[in-house]
Amino acid sequence: MGVGAVHRTRLTGNRTDARVAHWLKPTGIKSVQSFSIDTSAVLTATITAVDIGNSYVQWTGSTSTVAGTVNRALGRVVLTNSTTVTATTGGVDATIVIFGVVVEYWPGLIKSLQSGTITIGGGLTTTATITAVTLAKTLLILNGYSSDVGDAAQHGQSTYSVSLTNTTTVTATVGVIVASTIIVSFTVVEFY
């Protein structure tokens, strides 16, 4: 830069007021709220109200006090309404704490939100059909899983993956052929 040249930054211009105006503009994310649900007490968490058309819930894991029964350690979550996250578990006789976050975006960033479940029973792979999305602009969010898997010998049935296999298909795959029912919960977020 020569003498008297003014450094310009992308989208801000060279004046101080232009830079300040840019600083005050919102980022893509409006809010992130963490929650935990202790299923020995309740199956819901209350959050500050969000716009459900611009928000999704993400399961971040669970803990359990049971050592020998897989289904007692599993859980899934869904954003039930603008202020409530609801959990579903595979068993009711243990203390399970389910963790997650609710992410809310500013309007105009999310093109579509699709939530659903895939019930796996009797095979390795099961699919769910969704409305077509643009793969390069879509995020698949895992919301956990619940099952009636009964004992420690069936741990292979509690290992699974989910993927967006094409523009209209979400696929869930388990580690071994299932003799029980596993319900996987997901959200597909398509951005503009």
mmCIF file of C-alpha atoms in Angstrom, residues 39 59 62-64 69-76 88-91 96 98 144-149 157-160 181-183:
data_model
loop_
_atom_site.group_PDB
_atom_site.id
_atom_site.type_symbol
_atom_site.label_atom_id
_atom_site.label_comp_id
_atom_site.label_asym_id
_atom_site.label_seq_id
_atom_site.Cartn_x
_atom_site.Cartn_y
_atom_site.Cartn_z
ATOM 1 C CA THR A 39 -35.368 -39.490 32.493
ATOM 2 C CA TRP A 59 -28.596 -35.196 20.539
ATOM 3 C CA SER A 62 -26.513 -40.040 27.045
ATOM 4 C CA THR A 63 -25.290 -41.580 30.273
ATOM 5 C CA SER A 64 -26.778 -44.481 32.210
ATOM 6 C CA THR A 69 -28.751 -53.837 29.685
ATOM 7 C CA VAL A 70 -28.124 -51.913 26.465
ATOM 8 C CA ASN A 71 -31.619 -50.534 25.933
ATOM 9 C CA ARG A 72 -31.550 -48.842 29.317
ATOM 10 C CA ALA A 73 -28.716 -46.580 28.101
ATOM 11 C CA LEU A 74 -30.342 -45.382 24.892
ATOM 12 C CA GLY A 75 -32.445 -42.332 24.143
ATOM 13 C CA ARG A 76 -33.555 -39.961 21.399
ATOM 14 C CA THR A 88 -37.859 -41.193 24.388
ATOM 15 C CA THR A 89 -35.919 -44.058 25.962
ATOM 16 C CA GLY A 90 -35.662 -47.785 25.435
ATOM 17 C CA GLY A 91 -36.271 -48.663 29.076
ATOM 18 C CA ILE A 96 -30.627 -42.100 31.889
ATOM 19 C CA ILE A 98 -29.820 -37.398 27.719
ATOM 20 C CA GLY A 144 -30.313 -40.427 19.092
ATOM 21 C CA TYR A 145 -31.968 -43.817 19.167
ATOM 22 C CA SER A 146 -34.054 -46.050 21.392
ATOM 23 C CA SER A 147 -34.408 -49.807 21.426
ATOM 24 C CA ASP A 148 -35.818 -52.838 23.156
ATOM 25 C CA VAL A 149 -32.394 -54.556 22.999
ATOM 26 C CA GLN A 157 -27.342 -54.074 17.832
ATOM 27 C CA SER A 158 -26.694 -50.772 19.556
ATOM 28 C CA THR A 159 -23.939 -49.708 17.134
ATOM 29 C CA TYR A 160 -25.309 -47.934 14.093
ATOM 30 C CA THR A 181 -36.552 -53.014 17.236
ATOM 31 C CA ILE A 182 -34.273 -49.982 17.049
ATOM 32 C CA ILE A 183 -35.740 -46.538 16.347
#
